[in-house]
Short mmCIF file of C-alpha atoms and ligand atoms in Angstrom, two decimals:
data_model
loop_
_atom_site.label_atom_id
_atom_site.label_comp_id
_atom_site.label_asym_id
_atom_site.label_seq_id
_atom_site.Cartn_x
_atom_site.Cartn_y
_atom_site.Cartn_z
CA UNK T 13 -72.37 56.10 25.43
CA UNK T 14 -68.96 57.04 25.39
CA UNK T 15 -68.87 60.09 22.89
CA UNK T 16 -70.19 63.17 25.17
CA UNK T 17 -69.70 61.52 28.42
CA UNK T 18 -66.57 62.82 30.46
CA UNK T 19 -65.30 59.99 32.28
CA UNK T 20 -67.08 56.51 31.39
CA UNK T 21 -66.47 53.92 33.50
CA UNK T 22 -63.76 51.62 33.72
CA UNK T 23 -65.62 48.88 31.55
CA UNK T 24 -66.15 51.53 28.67
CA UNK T 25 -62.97 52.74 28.98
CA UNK T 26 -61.31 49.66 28.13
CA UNK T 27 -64.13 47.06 26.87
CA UNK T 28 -61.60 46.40 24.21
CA UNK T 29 -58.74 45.25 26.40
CA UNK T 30 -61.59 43.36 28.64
CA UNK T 31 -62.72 41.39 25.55
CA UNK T 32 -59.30 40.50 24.69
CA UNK T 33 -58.46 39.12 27.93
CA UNK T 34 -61.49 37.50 27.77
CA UNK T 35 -60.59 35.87 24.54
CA UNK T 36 -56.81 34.84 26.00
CA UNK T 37 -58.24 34.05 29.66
CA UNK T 38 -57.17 30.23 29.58
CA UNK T 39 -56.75 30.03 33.55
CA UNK T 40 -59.52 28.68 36.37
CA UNK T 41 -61.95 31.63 37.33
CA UNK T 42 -62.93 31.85 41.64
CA UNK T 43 -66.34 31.47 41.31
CA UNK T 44 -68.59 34.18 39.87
CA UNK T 45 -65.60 36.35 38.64
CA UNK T 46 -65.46 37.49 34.82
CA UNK T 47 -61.66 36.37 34.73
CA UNK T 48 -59.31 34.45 36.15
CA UNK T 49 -56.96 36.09 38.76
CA UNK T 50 -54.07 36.42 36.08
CA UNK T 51 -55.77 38.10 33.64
CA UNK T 52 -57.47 40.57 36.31
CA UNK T 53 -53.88 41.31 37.19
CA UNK T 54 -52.93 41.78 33.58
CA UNK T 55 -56.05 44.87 33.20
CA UNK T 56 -54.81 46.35 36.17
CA UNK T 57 -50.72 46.58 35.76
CA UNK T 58 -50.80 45.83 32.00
CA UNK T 59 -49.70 43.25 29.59
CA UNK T 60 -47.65 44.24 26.84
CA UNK T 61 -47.85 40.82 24.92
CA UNK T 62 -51.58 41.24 24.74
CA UNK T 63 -51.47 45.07 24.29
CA UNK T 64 -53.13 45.68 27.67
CA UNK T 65 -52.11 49.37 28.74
CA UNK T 66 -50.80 50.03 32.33
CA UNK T 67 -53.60 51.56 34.13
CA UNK T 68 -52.40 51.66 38.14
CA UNK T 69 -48.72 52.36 38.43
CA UNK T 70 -47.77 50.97 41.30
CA UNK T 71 -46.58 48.00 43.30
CA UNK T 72 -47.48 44.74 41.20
CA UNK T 73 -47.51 42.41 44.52
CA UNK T 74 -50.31 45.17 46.32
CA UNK T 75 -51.88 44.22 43.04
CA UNK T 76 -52.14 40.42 43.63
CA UNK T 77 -52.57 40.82 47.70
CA UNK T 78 -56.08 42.39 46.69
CA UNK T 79 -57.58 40.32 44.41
CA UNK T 80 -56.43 37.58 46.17
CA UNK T 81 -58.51 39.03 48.69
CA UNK T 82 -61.15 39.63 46.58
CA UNK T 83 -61.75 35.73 46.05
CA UNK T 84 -61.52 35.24 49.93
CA UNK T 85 -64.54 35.88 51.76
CA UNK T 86 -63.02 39.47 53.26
CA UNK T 87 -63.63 42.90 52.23
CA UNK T 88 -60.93 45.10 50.52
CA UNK T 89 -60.09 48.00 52.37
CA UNK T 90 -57.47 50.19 50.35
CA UNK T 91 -56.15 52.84 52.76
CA UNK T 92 -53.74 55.94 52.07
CA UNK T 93 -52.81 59.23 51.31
CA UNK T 94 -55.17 61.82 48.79
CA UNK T 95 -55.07 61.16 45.68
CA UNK T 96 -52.72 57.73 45.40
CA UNK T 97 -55.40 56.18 43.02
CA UNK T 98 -57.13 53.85 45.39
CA UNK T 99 -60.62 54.51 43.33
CA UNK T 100 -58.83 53.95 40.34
CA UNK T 101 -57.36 50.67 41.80
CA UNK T 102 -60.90 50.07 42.92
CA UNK T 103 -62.51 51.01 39.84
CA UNK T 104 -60.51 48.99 38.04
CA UNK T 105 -60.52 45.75 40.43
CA UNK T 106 -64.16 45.44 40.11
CA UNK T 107 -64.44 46.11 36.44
CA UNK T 108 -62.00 43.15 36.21
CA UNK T 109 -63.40 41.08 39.06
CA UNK T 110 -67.28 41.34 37.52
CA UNK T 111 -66.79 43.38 34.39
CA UNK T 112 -68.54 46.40 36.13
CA UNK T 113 -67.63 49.19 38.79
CA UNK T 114 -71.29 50.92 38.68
CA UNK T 115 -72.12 49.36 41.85
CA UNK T 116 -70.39 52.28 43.98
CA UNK T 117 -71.57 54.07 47.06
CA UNK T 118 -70.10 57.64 48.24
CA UNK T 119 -69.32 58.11 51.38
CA UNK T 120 -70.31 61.08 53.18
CA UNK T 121 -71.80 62.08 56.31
CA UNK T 122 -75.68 62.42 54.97
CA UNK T 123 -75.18 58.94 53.58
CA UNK T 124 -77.91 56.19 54.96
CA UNK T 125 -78.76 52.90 54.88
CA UNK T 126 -81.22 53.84 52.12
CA UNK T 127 -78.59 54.58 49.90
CA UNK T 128 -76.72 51.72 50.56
CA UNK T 129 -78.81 48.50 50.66
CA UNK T 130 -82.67 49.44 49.42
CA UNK T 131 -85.26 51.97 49.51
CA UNK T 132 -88.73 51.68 47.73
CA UNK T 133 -90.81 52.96 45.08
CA UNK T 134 -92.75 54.60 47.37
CA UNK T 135 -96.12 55.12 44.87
CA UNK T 136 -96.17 51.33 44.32
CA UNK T 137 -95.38 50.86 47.74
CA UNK T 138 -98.64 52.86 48.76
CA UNK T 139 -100.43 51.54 46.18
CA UNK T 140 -99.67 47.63 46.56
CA UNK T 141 -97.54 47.45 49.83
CA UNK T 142 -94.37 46.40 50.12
CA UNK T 143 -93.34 44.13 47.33
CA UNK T 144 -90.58 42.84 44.98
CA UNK T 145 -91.53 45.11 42.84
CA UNK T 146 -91.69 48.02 45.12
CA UNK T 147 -88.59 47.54 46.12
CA UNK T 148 -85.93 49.54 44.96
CA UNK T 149 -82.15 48.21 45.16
CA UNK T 150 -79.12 49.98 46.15
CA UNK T 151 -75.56 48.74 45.17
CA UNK T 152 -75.32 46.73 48.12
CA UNK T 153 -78.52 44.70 47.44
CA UNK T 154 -77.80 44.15 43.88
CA UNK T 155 -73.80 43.26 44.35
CA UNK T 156 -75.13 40.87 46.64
CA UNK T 157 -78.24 39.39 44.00
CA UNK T 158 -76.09 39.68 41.13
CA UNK T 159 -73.00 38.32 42.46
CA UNK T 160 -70.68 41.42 41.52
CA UNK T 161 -68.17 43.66 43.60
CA UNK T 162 -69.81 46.99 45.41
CA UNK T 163 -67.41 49.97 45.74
CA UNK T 164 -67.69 51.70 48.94
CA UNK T 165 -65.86 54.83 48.59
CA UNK T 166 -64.46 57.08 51.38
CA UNK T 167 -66.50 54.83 54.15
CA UNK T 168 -65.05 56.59 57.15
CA UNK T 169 -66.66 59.26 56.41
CA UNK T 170 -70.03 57.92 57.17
CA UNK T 171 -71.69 57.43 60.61
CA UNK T 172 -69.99 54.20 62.03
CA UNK T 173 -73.79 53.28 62.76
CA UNK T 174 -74.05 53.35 58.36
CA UNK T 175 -70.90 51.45 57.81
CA UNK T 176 -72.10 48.70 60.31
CA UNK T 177 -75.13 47.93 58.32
CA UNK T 178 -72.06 46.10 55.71
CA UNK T 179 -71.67 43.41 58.91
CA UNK T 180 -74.28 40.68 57.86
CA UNK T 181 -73.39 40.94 54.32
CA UNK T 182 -69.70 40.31 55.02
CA UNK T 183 -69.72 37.72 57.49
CA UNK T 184 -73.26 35.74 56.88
CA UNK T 185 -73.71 36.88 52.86
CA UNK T 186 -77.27 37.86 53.88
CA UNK T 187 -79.02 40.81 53.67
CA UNK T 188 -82.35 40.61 55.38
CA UNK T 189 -85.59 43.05 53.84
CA UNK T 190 -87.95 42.32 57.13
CA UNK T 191 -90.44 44.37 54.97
CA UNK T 192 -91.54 41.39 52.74
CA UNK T 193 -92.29 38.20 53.92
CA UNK T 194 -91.88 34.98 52.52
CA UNK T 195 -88.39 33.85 50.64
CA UNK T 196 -88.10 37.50 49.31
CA UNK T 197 -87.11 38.58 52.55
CA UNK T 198 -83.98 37.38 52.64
CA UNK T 199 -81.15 38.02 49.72
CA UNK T 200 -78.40 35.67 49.91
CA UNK T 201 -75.15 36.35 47.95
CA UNK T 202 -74.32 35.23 44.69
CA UNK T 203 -70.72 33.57 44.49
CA UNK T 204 -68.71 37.03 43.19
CA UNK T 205 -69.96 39.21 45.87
CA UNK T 206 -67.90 41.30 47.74
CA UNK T 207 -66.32 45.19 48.75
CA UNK T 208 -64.05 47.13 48.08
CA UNK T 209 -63.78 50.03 50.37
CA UNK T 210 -61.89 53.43 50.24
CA UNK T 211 -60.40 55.63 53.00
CA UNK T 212 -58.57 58.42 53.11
CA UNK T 213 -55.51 59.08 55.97
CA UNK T 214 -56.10 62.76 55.97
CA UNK T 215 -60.14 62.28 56.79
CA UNK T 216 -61.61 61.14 60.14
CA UNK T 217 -59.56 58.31 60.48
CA UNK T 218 -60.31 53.83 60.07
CA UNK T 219 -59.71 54.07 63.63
CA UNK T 220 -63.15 54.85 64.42
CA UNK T 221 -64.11 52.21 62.99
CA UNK T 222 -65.75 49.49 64.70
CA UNK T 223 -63.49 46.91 65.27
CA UNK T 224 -66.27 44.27 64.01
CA UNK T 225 -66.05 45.55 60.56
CA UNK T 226 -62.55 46.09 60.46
CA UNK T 227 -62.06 42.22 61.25
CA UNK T 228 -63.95 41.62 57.95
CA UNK T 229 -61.66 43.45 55.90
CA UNK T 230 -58.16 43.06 54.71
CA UNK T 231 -56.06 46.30 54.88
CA UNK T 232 -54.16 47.40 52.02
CA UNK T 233 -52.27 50.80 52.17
CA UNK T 234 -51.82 52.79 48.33
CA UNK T 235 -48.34 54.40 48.57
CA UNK T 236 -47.29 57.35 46.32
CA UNK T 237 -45.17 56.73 43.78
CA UNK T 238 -41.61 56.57 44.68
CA UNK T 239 -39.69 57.43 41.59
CA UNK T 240 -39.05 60.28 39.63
CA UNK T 241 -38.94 59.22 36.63
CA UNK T 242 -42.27 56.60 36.81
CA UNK T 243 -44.47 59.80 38.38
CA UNK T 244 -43.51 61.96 35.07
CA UNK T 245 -44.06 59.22 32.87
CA UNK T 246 -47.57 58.67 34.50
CA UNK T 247 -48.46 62.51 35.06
CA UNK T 248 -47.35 63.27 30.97
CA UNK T 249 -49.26 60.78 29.90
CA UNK T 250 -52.65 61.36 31.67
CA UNK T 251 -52.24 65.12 31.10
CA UNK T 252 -51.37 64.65 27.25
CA UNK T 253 -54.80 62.59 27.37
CA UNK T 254 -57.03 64.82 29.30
CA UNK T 255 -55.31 67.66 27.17
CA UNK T 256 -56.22 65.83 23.74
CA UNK T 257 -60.21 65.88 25.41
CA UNK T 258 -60.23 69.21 26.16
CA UNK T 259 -59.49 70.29 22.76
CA UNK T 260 -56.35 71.50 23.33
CA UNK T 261 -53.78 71.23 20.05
CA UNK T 262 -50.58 70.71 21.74
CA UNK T 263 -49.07 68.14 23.85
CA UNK T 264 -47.60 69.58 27.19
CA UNK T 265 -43.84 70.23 27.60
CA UNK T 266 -41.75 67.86 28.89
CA UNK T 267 -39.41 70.26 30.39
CA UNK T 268 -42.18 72.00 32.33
CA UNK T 269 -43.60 68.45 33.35
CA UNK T 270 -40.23 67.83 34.88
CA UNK T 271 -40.48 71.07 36.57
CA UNK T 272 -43.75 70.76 37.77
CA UNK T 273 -43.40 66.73 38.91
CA UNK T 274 -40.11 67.67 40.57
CA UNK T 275 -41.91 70.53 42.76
CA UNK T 276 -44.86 68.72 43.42
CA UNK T 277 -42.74 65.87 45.14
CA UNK T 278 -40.53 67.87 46.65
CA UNK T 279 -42.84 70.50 48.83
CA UNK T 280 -44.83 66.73 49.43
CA UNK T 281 -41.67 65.05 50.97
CA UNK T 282 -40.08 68.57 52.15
CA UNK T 283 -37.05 67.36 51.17
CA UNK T 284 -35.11 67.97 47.64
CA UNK T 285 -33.94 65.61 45.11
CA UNK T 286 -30.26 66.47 46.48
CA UNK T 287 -31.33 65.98 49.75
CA UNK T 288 -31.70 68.98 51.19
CA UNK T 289 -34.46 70.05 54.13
CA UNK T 290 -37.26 72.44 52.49
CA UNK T 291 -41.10 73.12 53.85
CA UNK T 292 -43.24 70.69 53.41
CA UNK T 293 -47.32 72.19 52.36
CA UNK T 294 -49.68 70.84 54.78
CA UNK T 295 -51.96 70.97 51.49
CA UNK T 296 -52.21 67.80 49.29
CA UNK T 297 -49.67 67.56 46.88
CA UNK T 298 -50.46 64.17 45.45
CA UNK T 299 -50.22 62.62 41.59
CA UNK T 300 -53.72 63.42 41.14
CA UNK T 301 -52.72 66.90 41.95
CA UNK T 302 -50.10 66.68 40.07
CA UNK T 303 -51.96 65.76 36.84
CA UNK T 304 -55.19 67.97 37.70
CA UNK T 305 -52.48 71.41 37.64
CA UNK T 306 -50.01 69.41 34.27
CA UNK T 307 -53.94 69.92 32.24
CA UNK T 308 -54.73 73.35 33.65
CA UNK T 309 -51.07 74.42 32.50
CA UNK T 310 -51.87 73.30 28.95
CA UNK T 311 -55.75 74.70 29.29
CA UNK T 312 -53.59 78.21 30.02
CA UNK T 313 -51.14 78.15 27.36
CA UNK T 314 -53.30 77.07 24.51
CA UNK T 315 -56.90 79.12 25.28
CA UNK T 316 -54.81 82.01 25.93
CA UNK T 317 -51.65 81.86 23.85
CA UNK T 318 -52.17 79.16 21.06
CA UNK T 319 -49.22 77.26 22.95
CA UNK T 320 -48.23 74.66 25.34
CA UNK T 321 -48.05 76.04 29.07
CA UNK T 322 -44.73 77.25 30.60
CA UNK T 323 -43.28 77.51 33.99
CA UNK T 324 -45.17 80.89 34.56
CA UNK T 325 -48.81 79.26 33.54
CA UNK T 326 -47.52 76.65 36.29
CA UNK T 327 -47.27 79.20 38.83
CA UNK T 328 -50.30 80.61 38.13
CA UNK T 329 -52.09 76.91 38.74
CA UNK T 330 -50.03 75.95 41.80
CA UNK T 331 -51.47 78.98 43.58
CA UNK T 332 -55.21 77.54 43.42
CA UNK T 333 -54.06 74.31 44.34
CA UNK T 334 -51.16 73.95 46.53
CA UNK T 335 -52.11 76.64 48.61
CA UNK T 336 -55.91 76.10 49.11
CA UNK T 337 -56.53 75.79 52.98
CA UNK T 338 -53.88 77.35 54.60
CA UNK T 339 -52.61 80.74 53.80
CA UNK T 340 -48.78 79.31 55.56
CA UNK T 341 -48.37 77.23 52.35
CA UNK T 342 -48.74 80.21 50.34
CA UNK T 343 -45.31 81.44 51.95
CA UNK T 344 -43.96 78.20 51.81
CA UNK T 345 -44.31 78.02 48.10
CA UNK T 346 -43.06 81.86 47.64
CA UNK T 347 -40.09 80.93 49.67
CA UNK T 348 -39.66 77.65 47.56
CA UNK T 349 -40.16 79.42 44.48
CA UNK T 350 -37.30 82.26 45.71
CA UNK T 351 -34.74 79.73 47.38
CA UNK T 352 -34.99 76.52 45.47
CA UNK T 353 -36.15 77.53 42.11
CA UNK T 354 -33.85 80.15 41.97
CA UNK T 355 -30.46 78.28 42.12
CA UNK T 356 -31.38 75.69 39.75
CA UNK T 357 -30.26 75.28 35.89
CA UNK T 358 -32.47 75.03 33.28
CA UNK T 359 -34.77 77.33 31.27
CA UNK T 360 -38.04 76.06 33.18
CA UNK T 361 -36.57 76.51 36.60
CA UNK T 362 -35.53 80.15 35.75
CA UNK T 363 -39.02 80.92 34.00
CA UNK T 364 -40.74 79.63 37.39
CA UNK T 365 -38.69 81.60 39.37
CA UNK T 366 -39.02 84.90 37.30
CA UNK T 367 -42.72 84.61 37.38
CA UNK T 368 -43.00 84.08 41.48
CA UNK T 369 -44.40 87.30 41.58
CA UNK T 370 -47.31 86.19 40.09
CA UNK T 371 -48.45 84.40 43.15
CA UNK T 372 -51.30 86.01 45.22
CA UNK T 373 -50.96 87.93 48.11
N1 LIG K 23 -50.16 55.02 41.12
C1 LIG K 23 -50.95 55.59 40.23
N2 LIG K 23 -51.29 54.92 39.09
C2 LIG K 23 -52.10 55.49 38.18
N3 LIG K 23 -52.62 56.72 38.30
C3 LIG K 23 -52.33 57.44 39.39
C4 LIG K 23 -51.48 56.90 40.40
N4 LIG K 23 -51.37 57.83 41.39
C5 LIG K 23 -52.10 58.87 41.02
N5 LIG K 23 -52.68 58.66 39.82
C6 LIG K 23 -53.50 59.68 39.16
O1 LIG K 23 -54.46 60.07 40.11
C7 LIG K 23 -55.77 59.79 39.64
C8 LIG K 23 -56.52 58.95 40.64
O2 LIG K 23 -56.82 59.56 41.77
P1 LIG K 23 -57.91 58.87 42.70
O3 LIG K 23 -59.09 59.74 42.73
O4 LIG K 23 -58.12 57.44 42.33
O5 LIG K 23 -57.11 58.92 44.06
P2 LIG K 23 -57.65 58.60 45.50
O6 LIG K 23 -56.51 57.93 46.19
O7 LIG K 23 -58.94 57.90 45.45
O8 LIG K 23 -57.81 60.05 46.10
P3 LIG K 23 -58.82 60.54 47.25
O9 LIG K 23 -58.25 60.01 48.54
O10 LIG K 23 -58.70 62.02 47.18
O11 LIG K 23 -60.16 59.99 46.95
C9 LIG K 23 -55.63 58.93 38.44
O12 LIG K 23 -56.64 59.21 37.50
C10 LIG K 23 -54.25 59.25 37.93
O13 LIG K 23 -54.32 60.36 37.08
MG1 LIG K 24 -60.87 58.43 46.07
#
């Protein structure tokens, strides 16, 4: 499965690393979890002793609040910025809290109840009425049978009429299905059973919702990275990876990492590292970012030049991404580009600024 797929879950990813913490897990399990609380914590931050890669950079003690809240009986809501890895986080909690982080819904305004607890098979259901086996589970249902975690991602972005149908589950651990009759028609939760659910600050906001459901979640806010020097470790290392996929022969620069990381936090603080004011894009500037514009840099230089990217490839990126909705940050970054990159040292900084021109507009 994993040769042509792009992006394999988190279980594929790393089944090694799963079956090796398996093999070392020597502490008690909450019950219905694939491994012990320790070891969970070890897939998500790392273990070098065990050769368990880092996989969320971040905060280890954010790390333990949640799964300790994963083995209480309250939802996991992980709240922040775009693009601060809370579905990685949440990937990765449930592939280490049941050994699988399939079980996802997405968000979105057309999203229904359907999609979330059951639907039917709806030629059986003509054919023999409504039935076990015309029934047709959604993640909901089945994270609830199986006793495994469901990943609700972006839930404030459905109707709060939607996200209430997660009430029952959470507090009684019962889903009713008033369609069948008989024991079928209720589905009580397994031991293992719970959610994880995803918001964004920037989209309609977890104010809206209803204060019922928030009560039956614990609120856990995913903070950028704060360093430097961690954020370019984390953005060279995904982009050298994603690079590697793409077919692309060589590795990125460092100095034009360092360029690009430096730029991306600055314009998202609006502040320099010196300390100096500077605009601040309304657009996202986040890691993700960050790491999405570090592989279209290298895409650039190879497929065009046979080389790694450079500061002018970089400009040519930013302009697609930093300055998508709002044609302000477009002037923002020219003025950035003119008055910040232009009094810096270094070969990178003066390559960026020299190719400003090549900015739209
Ligand atoms: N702290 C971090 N640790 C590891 N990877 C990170 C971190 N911050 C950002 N990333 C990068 O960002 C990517 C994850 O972004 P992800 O989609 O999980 O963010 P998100 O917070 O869910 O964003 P959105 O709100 O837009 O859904 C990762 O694949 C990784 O490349
Ligand atoms: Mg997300």
């Amino acid at each position: 499965m994993n040769d042509h797929v792009q992006r394999p879950p988190a279980e594929v990813r790393h089944a090694g690393e799963l079956a090796r913490l398996r093999e070392n897990d020597d502490g008690d399990r909450p019950p219905g979890w694939a491994l012990s609380l320790r070891a969970a914590r070890s897939f998500v931050i790392g273990d070098e002793k065990l050769g368990i890669s880092r996989k969320f950079v971040g905060d280890p003690s954010l790390v333990d609040r949640a799964l300790v809240t994963l083995a209480t009986s309250r939802g996991l809501m992980l709240v922040g910025e775009p693009g601060t890895a809370k579905s990685l986080l949440s990937e990765l909690l449930a592939a280490a809290v049941s050994g699988t982080s399939t079980l996802t819904v997405q968000g979105g305004a057309s999203t229904t109840e359907d999609q979330i607890k059951y639907s039917w098979n709806y030629a059986l259901l003509v054919a023999e009425g409504p039935s076990a086996r015309s029934l047709v589970p959604a993640p909901l249902l089945r994270g609830m049978a199986e006793g495994r975690v469901v990943r609700f991602e972006e839930i404030t972005r459905c109707p709060l009429e939607v996200q209430d149908c997660l009430l029952s589950p959470l507090s009684d651990r019962v889903l009713a299905v008033p369609e069948l009759t008989g024991p079928e028609s209720m589905v009580f939760a397994k031991e293992g059973f719970t959610v994880i659910a995803t918001a964004n600050t920037r989209d309609r906001g977890v104010n809206e919702m209803s204060a019922a459901l928030k009560r039956r979640f614990n609120f856990e806010t995913v903070f950028p990275i704060p360093d430097l020097d961690t954020e370019l470790a984390l953005v060279e290392a995904e982009a050298t990876a994603l690079l590697r996929r793409s077919g692309v022969g060589a590795p990125p620069r460092r100095d034009v990492l360092e360029v690009l990381v430096t730029a991306f936090r600055e314009l998202r603080e609006g502040r320099t590292g010196r300390g100096d004011a500077t605009d601040r894009l309304s657009g996202v500037m986040s890691t993700a970012e960050a790491v999405s514009v570090a592989h279209a840099v290298g895409l650039r230089g190879w497929f065009l030049r046979g080389e790694p990217g450079t500061a002018a490839d970089l400009v040519s990126c930013l302009a697609g991404t930093a300055a998508k909705d709002d044609p302000e940050d477009l002037a923002k970054l020219r003025r950035y580009l003119e008055q910040q990159a232009g009094g810096r040292h270094g070969d990178q900084w003066r390559a960026l600024y020299e190719a400003r021109h090549l900015l739209p507009g």
